[in-house]
Short mmCIF file of C-alpha atoms and ligand atoms in Angstrom, two decimals:
data_model
loop_
_atom_site.label_atom_id
_atom_site.label_comp_id
_atom_site.label_asym_id
_atom_site.label_seq_id
_atom_site.Cartn_x
_atom_site.Cartn_y
_atom_site.Cartn_z
CA MET A 704 0.00 0.00 0.00
CA GLU A 705 1.34 3.38 -1.01
CA ARG A 706 1.83 5.94 1.78
CA ILE A 707 1.41 9.68 1.42
CA GLN A 708 3.59 12.15 3.32
CA LEU A 709 1.26 14.88 4.56
CA SER A 710 3.88 16.64 6.67
CA PRO A 711 7.45 15.92 7.81
CA GLU A 712 5.96 14.08 10.83
CA LEU A 713 3.00 12.32 9.24
CA LYS A 714 2.47 9.66 6.56
CA LEU A 715 -0.96 8.17 5.92
CA SER A 716 -1.90 5.04 4.02
CA ARG A 717 -3.27 5.90 0.59
CA LEU A 718 -6.55 4.17 1.43
CA VAL A 719 -8.03 5.19 4.76
CA TYR A 720 -10.67 3.32 6.80
CA GLY A 721 -13.57 5.44 8.09
CA MET A 722 -15.54 4.91 11.30
CA TRP A 723 -18.73 6.87 10.63
CA ARG A 724 -20.71 3.63 10.28
CA ILE A 725 -18.91 1.57 12.95
CA GLY A 726 -21.99 1.71 15.20
CA ASP A 727 -24.26 0.51 12.36
CA ASP A 728 -22.46 -2.84 12.30
CA PRO A 729 -24.63 -5.36 14.18
CA ASP A 730 -21.43 -6.53 15.88
CA THR A 731 -19.63 -3.73 17.76
CA SER A 732 -17.74 -6.07 20.09
CA PRO A 733 -14.02 -5.33 20.62
CA LYS A 734 -13.22 -8.68 18.99
CA HIS A 735 -15.07 -7.86 15.77
CA VAL A 736 -13.78 -4.26 15.60
CA GLN A 737 -10.29 -5.67 16.08
CA ALA A 738 -10.92 -8.11 13.20
CA LYS A 739 -11.88 -5.20 10.92
CA ILE A 740 -8.82 -3.17 11.95
CA GLU A 741 -6.59 -6.21 11.37
CA ALA A 742 -8.17 -6.80 7.94
CA CYS A 743 -7.25 -3.20 7.09
CA VAL A 744 -3.71 -3.49 8.44
CA ALA A 745 -3.22 -6.72 6.45
CA GLN A 746 -3.93 -4.67 3.31
CA GLY A 747 -1.66 -1.81 4.46
CA ILE A 748 -4.68 0.37 5.32
CA THR A 749 -3.27 1.76 8.57
CA THR A 750 -5.03 5.13 8.77
CA MET A 751 -8.32 5.19 10.71
CA ASP A 752 -10.69 8.14 10.25
CA HIS A 753 -12.94 9.17 13.14
CA ALA A 754 -14.92 12.16 14.34
CA ASP A 755 -16.03 12.93 17.86
CA ILE A 756 -19.66 13.13 16.65
CA TYR A 757 -19.83 9.74 14.87
CA GLY A 758 -22.51 7.55 16.40
CA GLY A 759 -23.76 10.47 18.49
CA TYR A 760 -20.34 10.75 20.23
CA THR A 761 -20.11 6.96 20.77
CA ALA A 762 -18.02 5.67 17.83
CA GLU A 763 -14.61 6.62 19.20
CA ALA A 764 -15.26 4.59 22.36
CA ILE A 765 -16.30 1.52 20.32
CA PHE A 766 -12.95 1.73 18.55
CA GLY A 767 -11.10 2.52 21.80
CA ALA A 768 -12.50 -0.63 23.43
CA ALA A 769 -10.88 -2.69 20.65
CA LEU A 770 -7.56 -0.88 21.16
CA LYS A 771 -7.75 -1.52 24.91
CA ALA A 772 -8.26 -5.23 24.18
CA ALA A 773 -5.33 -5.26 21.72
CA PRO A 774 -2.99 -2.39 22.72
CA SER A 775 -0.21 -3.49 20.36
CA LEU A 776 -2.40 -2.36 17.43
CA ARG A 777 -2.03 1.33 18.32
CA ASP A 778 1.53 1.68 17.01
CA LYS A 779 0.52 0.20 13.66
CA LEU A 780 -2.12 2.89 13.09
CA GLU A 781 -2.46 6.57 12.34
CA ILE A 782 -5.58 7.93 14.04
CA VAL A 783 -7.43 10.84 12.45
CA THR A 784 -10.31 12.49 14.27
CA LYS A 785 -12.41 15.62 13.91
CA CYS A 786 -14.11 18.11 16.16
CA GLY A 787 -16.27 21.19 15.92
CA ILE A 788 -19.81 19.86 15.40
CA VAL A 789 -22.00 20.08 18.49
CA ALA A 790 -25.33 18.27 18.32
CA PRO A 791 -27.80 17.43 21.06
CA ALA A 792 -26.66 13.83 21.63
CA GLY A 793 -24.46 11.90 24.05
CA ARG A 794 -22.22 14.16 26.10
CA HIS A 795 -23.76 17.23 24.41
CA SER A 796 -27.38 16.21 25.12
CA ALA A 797 -27.99 19.47 26.98
CA VAL A 798 -27.33 21.81 24.03
CA ARG A 799 -30.39 23.55 22.58
CA GLY A 800 -29.60 22.94 18.93
CA LYS A 801 -26.97 21.72 16.48
CA HIS A 802 -24.18 24.23 15.96
CA TYR A 803 -20.46 24.49 15.26
CA ASP A 804 -17.92 25.41 17.92
CA THR A 805 -14.33 26.21 16.96
CA SER A 806 -13.51 28.00 20.22
CA ALA A 807 -10.26 27.01 21.96
CA ALA A 808 -12.23 25.72 24.97
CA HIS A 809 -14.38 23.43 22.83
CA ILE A 810 -11.50 22.13 20.69
CA ASN A 811 -9.43 21.35 23.80
CA ALA A 812 -12.32 19.63 25.58
CA SER A 813 -13.12 17.63 22.45
CA VAL A 814 -9.51 16.47 22.06
CA GLU A 815 -9.41 15.35 25.71
CA ALA A 816 -12.63 13.35 25.20
CA SER A 817 -11.31 11.82 21.97
CA LEU A 818 -8.01 10.82 23.61
CA ARG A 819 -9.91 9.14 26.44
CA ASP A 820 -12.48 7.40 24.21
CA LEU A 821 -9.94 6.28 21.61
CA ALA A 822 -7.69 4.96 24.40
CA THR A 823 -4.63 6.72 23.05
CA ASP A 824 -2.18 9.37 24.26
CA HIS A 825 -2.01 11.19 20.93
CA ILE A 826 -4.06 11.90 17.83
CA ASP A 827 -2.06 11.71 14.61
CA LEU A 828 -4.25 14.17 12.71
CA LEU A 829 -6.98 16.45 14.05
CA LEU A 830 -9.41 18.04 11.58
CA ILE A 831 -11.88 20.87 12.07
CA HIS A 832 -14.96 19.01 10.81
CA ARG A 833 -16.81 21.81 9.01
CA PRO A 834 -16.23 25.50 8.31
CA ASP A 835 -17.72 27.49 11.19
CA PRO A 836 -19.38 30.73 10.03
CA PHE A 837 -18.77 32.12 13.56
CA MET A 838 -15.05 31.12 13.62
CA ASP A 839 -12.50 33.54 15.05
CA PRO A 840 -9.32 32.46 13.24
CA ASP A 841 -7.19 34.26 15.83
CA GLU A 842 -8.60 31.92 18.47
CA THR A 843 -8.93 28.68 16.47
CA GLY A 844 -5.52 28.86 14.74
CA PRO A 845 -3.45 29.34 17.93
CA ALA A 846 -5.53 26.65 19.70
CA LEU A 847 -4.55 24.17 16.98
CA ASP A 848 -0.90 25.27 17.12
CA ALA A 849 -0.88 24.78 20.90
CA LEU A 850 -2.24 21.24 20.53
CA VAL A 851 0.58 20.37 18.12
CA GLU A 852 3.08 21.98 20.50
CA SER A 853 1.72 19.88 23.39
CA GLY A 854 2.24 16.62 21.46
CA LYS A 855 -1.39 15.61 21.96
CA VAL A 856 -1.90 16.11 18.22
CA ARG A 857 0.77 15.39 15.58
CA ALA A 858 -0.73 17.46 12.76
CA VAL A 859 -3.85 19.46 11.99
CA GLY A 860 -6.11 19.95 8.99
CA VAL A 861 -9.70 20.69 8.01
CA SER A 862 -12.72 19.10 6.41
CA ASN A 863 -15.37 20.47 4.06
CA PHE A 864 -13.54 23.82 3.88
CA ARG A 865 -13.79 25.99 0.78
CA PRO A 866 -10.51 27.62 -0.33
CA TRP A 867 -11.30 30.92 1.43
CA ASP A 868 -12.07 29.15 4.73
CA TYR A 869 -8.78 27.29 4.41
CA SER A 870 -6.76 30.44 3.74
CA LEU A 871 -8.41 32.32 6.60
CA LEU A 872 -7.57 29.68 9.21
CA GLN A 873 -4.09 29.09 7.79
CA SER A 874 -3.36 32.83 7.99
CA SER A 875 -3.62 32.65 11.81
CA MET A 876 -1.42 29.58 12.25
CA GLU A 877 2.23 28.63 12.51
CA ASN A 878 1.70 24.99 11.59
CA THR A 879 0.59 24.10 8.08
CA LEU A 880 -2.88 22.64 7.62
CA VAL A 881 -1.96 19.29 6.06
CA THR A 882 -5.20 18.21 4.39
CA ASN A 883 -8.80 19.05 3.57
CA GLN A 884 -11.20 16.10 3.76
CA ILE A 885 -13.95 16.75 1.22
CA GLU A 886 -16.64 14.78 -0.56
CA MET A 887 -15.35 13.32 -3.83
CA SER A 888 -16.56 10.34 -5.83
CA LEU A 889 -18.07 9.49 -9.20
CA LEU A 890 -21.32 10.75 -7.63
CA ALA A 891 -19.77 13.95 -6.20
CA THR A 892 -17.59 15.45 -8.91
CA GLU A 893 -17.97 19.18 -8.15
CA ALA A 894 -14.60 19.51 -6.41
CA PHE A 895 -12.86 18.58 -9.66
CA ILE A 896 -14.11 21.72 -11.39
CA ASN A 897 -15.21 24.23 -8.74
CA GLY A 898 -11.72 25.18 -7.55
CA ASP A 899 -11.65 23.11 -4.34
CA LEU A 900 -9.22 20.54 -5.73
CA ALA A 901 -7.25 23.08 -7.80
CA PHE A 902 -6.65 25.13 -4.63
CA LEU A 903 -5.18 22.09 -2.85
CA GLN A 904 -3.13 20.97 -5.86
CA GLU A 905 -1.58 24.42 -6.22
CA ARG A 906 -0.40 24.14 -2.60
CA MET A 907 0.60 20.45 -2.92
CA ILE A 908 -1.85 19.51 -0.14
CA ALA A 909 -3.15 15.94 -0.52
CA PRO A 910 -6.93 15.83 -0.01
CA MET A 911 -8.91 13.06 1.66
CA ALA A 912 -12.12 11.96 -0.11
CA TRP A 913 -15.13 11.07 2.04
CA SER A 914 -17.94 8.79 0.78
CA PRO A 915 -15.81 7.61 -2.18
CA LEU A 916 -18.62 5.23 -3.24
CA GLY A 917 -21.28 7.89 -2.75
CA GLY A 918 -22.14 6.40 0.63
CA GLY A 919 -23.30 3.24 -1.18
CA SER A 920 -25.52 5.12 -3.69
CA LEU A 921 -23.29 3.90 -6.50
CA PHE A 922 -24.97 0.51 -6.17
CA LYS A 923 -28.55 1.83 -6.38
CA PRO A 924 -30.70 1.26 -9.51
CA GLU A 925 -30.60 4.96 -10.50
CA ASN A 926 -26.86 4.60 -11.12
CA ALA A 927 -27.14 1.38 -13.14
CA ALA A 928 -25.69 2.93 -16.34
CA LEU A 929 -22.55 4.08 -14.50
CA MET A 930 -22.33 0.70 -12.75
CA ARG A 931 -22.36 -1.07 -16.13
CA VAL A 932 -19.25 0.90 -17.17
CA LEU A 933 -17.58 0.14 -13.82
CA GLU A 934 -18.45 -3.55 -14.19
CA ARG A 935 -17.02 -3.72 -17.72
CA ILE A 936 -13.70 -2.17 -16.64
CA ALA A 937 -13.68 -4.33 -13.51
CA GLY A 938 -14.14 -7.43 -15.67
CA GLU A 939 -11.27 -6.38 -17.95
CA GLN A 940 -8.95 -5.86 -14.98
CA GLU A 941 -10.24 -8.77 -12.85
CA VAL A 942 -11.24 -6.71 -9.83
CA ASP A 943 -14.49 -5.67 -8.11
CA PRO A 944 -16.30 -2.55 -9.49
CA THR A 945 -15.67 -0.96 -6.08
CA ALA A 946 -11.93 -1.07 -6.76
CA VAL A 947 -12.44 0.70 -10.11
CA ALA A 948 -14.53 3.47 -8.50
CA LEU A 949 -11.78 4.03 -5.91
CA ALA A 950 -9.06 3.83 -8.57
CA TRP A 951 -10.82 6.64 -10.46
CA LEU A 952 -10.00 8.87 -7.46
CA LEU A 953 -6.49 7.45 -7.03
CA ALA A 954 -5.62 8.11 -10.68
CA HIS A 955 -6.10 11.87 -10.30
CA PRO A 956 -2.80 13.77 -9.96
CA ALA A 957 -3.96 15.48 -6.72
CA ASN A 958 -2.90 12.47 -4.57
CA ILE A 959 -6.41 11.87 -3.24
CA LEU A 960 -6.76 9.59 -0.19
CA PRO A 961 -10.18 7.85 -0.35
CA VAL A 962 -11.81 7.11 3.04
CA LEU A 963 -13.63 3.76 2.90
CA GLY A 964 -16.89 3.26 4.78
CA THR A 965 -17.70 -0.43 4.51
CA ASN A 966 -18.34 -2.61 7.56
CA ASN A 967 -17.79 -5.71 5.43
CA ILE A 968 -14.40 -7.39 5.79
CA ALA A 969 -14.51 -8.94 2.29
CA ARG A 970 -15.16 -5.47 0.84
CA ILE A 971 -12.20 -4.01 2.75
CA MET A 972 -10.04 -6.58 0.98
CA ALA A 973 -11.65 -5.96 -2.44
CA SER A 974 -11.11 -2.21 -1.99
CA ALA A 975 -7.36 -2.65 -1.63
CA ASP A 976 -7.32 -3.96 -5.23
CA ALA A 977 -7.90 -0.34 -6.28
CA MET A 978 -4.15 0.12 -5.99
CA LYS A 979 -3.55 -2.18 -8.99
CA VAL A 980 -6.26 -0.87 -11.33
CA LYS A 981 -4.98 1.03 -14.38
CA ILE A 982 -6.97 4.14 -15.23
CA ASP A 983 -5.68 6.03 -18.24
CA ARG A 984 -7.04 9.40 -19.46
CA GLN A 985 -9.66 7.83 -21.72
CA ILE A 986 -10.96 5.49 -19.02
CA TRP A 987 -11.00 8.39 -16.54
CA PHE A 988 -13.16 10.44 -18.89
CA GLU A 989 -15.35 7.47 -19.80
CA LEU A 990 -16.24 7.10 -16.10
CA TYR A 991 -16.54 10.86 -15.59
CA THR A 992 -18.94 11.29 -18.49
CA ALA A 993 -20.91 8.19 -17.46
CA ALA A 994 -21.24 9.81 -14.02
CA LEU A 995 -22.28 13.16 -15.49
CA GLY A 996 -24.71 11.42 -17.83
CA LYS A 997 -23.48 13.51 -20.76
CA GLN A 998 -20.38 14.19 -22.83
CA VAL A 999 -18.00 16.96 -21.78
CA PRO A 1000 -18.67 20.10 -23.88
N1 NAP B 917 -15.59 14.74 6.77
C1 NAP B 917 -16.87 14.52 6.61
O1 NAP B 917 -17.71 15.45 6.69
C2 NAP B 917 -17.33 13.14 6.33
C3 NAP B 917 -18.66 12.89 5.90
C4 NAP B 917 -19.04 11.57 5.63
C5 NAP B 917 -18.10 10.53 5.79
N2 NAP B 917 -16.83 10.81 6.22
C6 NAP B 917 -15.81 9.74 6.37
O2 NAP B 917 -15.80 8.98 5.19
C7 NAP B 917 -15.96 7.60 5.52
C8 NAP B 917 -16.61 6.87 4.40
O3 NAP B 917 -17.91 7.39 4.15
P1 NAP B 917 -19.03 6.41 3.62
O4 NAP B 917 -19.29 5.34 4.61
O5 NAP B 917 -20.17 7.22 3.15
O6 NAP B 917 -18.21 5.77 2.37
P2 NAP B 917 -18.59 4.90 1.11
O7 NAP B 917 -17.47 3.90 1.00
O8 NAP B 917 -18.88 5.80 -0.03
O9 NAP B 917 -19.94 4.16 1.47
C9 NAP B 917 -19.98 3.09 2.36
C10 NAP B 917 -21.34 2.46 2.26
O10 NAP B 917 -21.45 1.83 0.97
C11 NAP B 917 -21.85 0.50 1.16
N3 NAP B 917 -21.23 -0.34 0.13
C12 NAP B 917 -19.91 -0.45 -0.15
N4 NAP B 917 -19.71 -1.34 -1.15
C13 NAP B 917 -20.92 -1.80 -1.48
C14 NAP B 917 -21.38 -2.75 -2.45
N5 NAP B 917 -20.51 -3.37 -3.27
N6 NAP B 917 -22.70 -2.97 -2.54
C15 NAP B 917 -23.58 -2.32 -1.72
N7 NAP B 917 -23.20 -1.42 -0.78
C16 NAP B 917 -21.89 -1.17 -0.67
C17 NAP B 917 -21.36 0.11 2.53
O11 NAP B 917 -22.14 -0.95 3.04
P3 NAP B 917 -21.41 -2.24 3.73
O12 NAP B 917 -20.96 -1.80 5.08
O13 NAP B 917 -22.51 -3.25 3.76
O14 NAP B 917 -20.28 -2.64 2.84
C18 NAP B 917 -21.56 1.41 3.31
O15 NAP B 917 -22.89 1.50 3.80
C19 NAP B 917 -16.76 7.64 6.84
O16 NAP B 917 -16.62 6.46 7.59
C20 NAP B 917 -16.11 8.80 7.52
O17 NAP B 917 -14.89 8.39 8.12
C21 NAP B 917 -16.44 12.09 6.48
#
């Protein structure tokens, strides 16, 4: 598995495993979570993507229970987590409504809770989950710098930020924001043309792609025409169509890191085949135009 250097201190596996749906798995026992992590590690997928809010602030602890049961796993992994969304659930049940909080106090409290729940003494990469329209960059930026300085967090980045949000936060920081995790897939192609990806490429910042299979929508009947193209290419290259959809992201020169969401161990393994799929320019455009449902102008 290829690894991508996001900063001098941090390399992530090219394919990342996401924990948004960990609580949807009928089996959330430490043993089964450990089996999924080990299936990832066996494929070289060592980077685990979390957020404090996943599962209503419960997902990190499900993962942490597996790490407590198998502590030797921690050193094989890079742990990514996010903060900044506050919703009336779990430890935030008392809040009146969903909002964003990028204050220093909230970020610090969130990191402490994540460290405890994930059963780790450091987070490899902390992301601000969504751009906060009430953000004071002169508070948020130094708070992130201080977390890196403390060693609790190895590197920091953002998620779902537009270029101007990114520049604003970066302008108040000493550390470099090392990634932006945004939605990209054959069913979410806007970033390829709206400037989001171009902004990151210009700065040589590798983006992470969430919901790389459209959250499973790729397999729904309304996307059957696109699926037929994926299946044909998959047949030619002797892989699963999932691997072709992921390879479409990997082929792009921006060094995209897709974040997988499956709870199915066989699909984790099939996803790793994406690394061997060959996508040339014509195949890339064949899939892109099949996704758009029309030729490029
Ligand atoms: N930063 C953000 O704002 C943000 C937002 C959303 C997600 N994320 C991150 O991105 C990760 C991935 O998101 P995602 O779960 O939406 O990713 P995804 O990989 O696009 O979708 C995963 C879903 O697709 C289903 N699926 C996969 N292969 C399938 C197949 N061959 N046939 C039918 N269904 C299939 C999976 O079901 P099975 O489990 O049955 O395989 C699962 O429900 C999350 O875990 C999270 O870490 C970040």
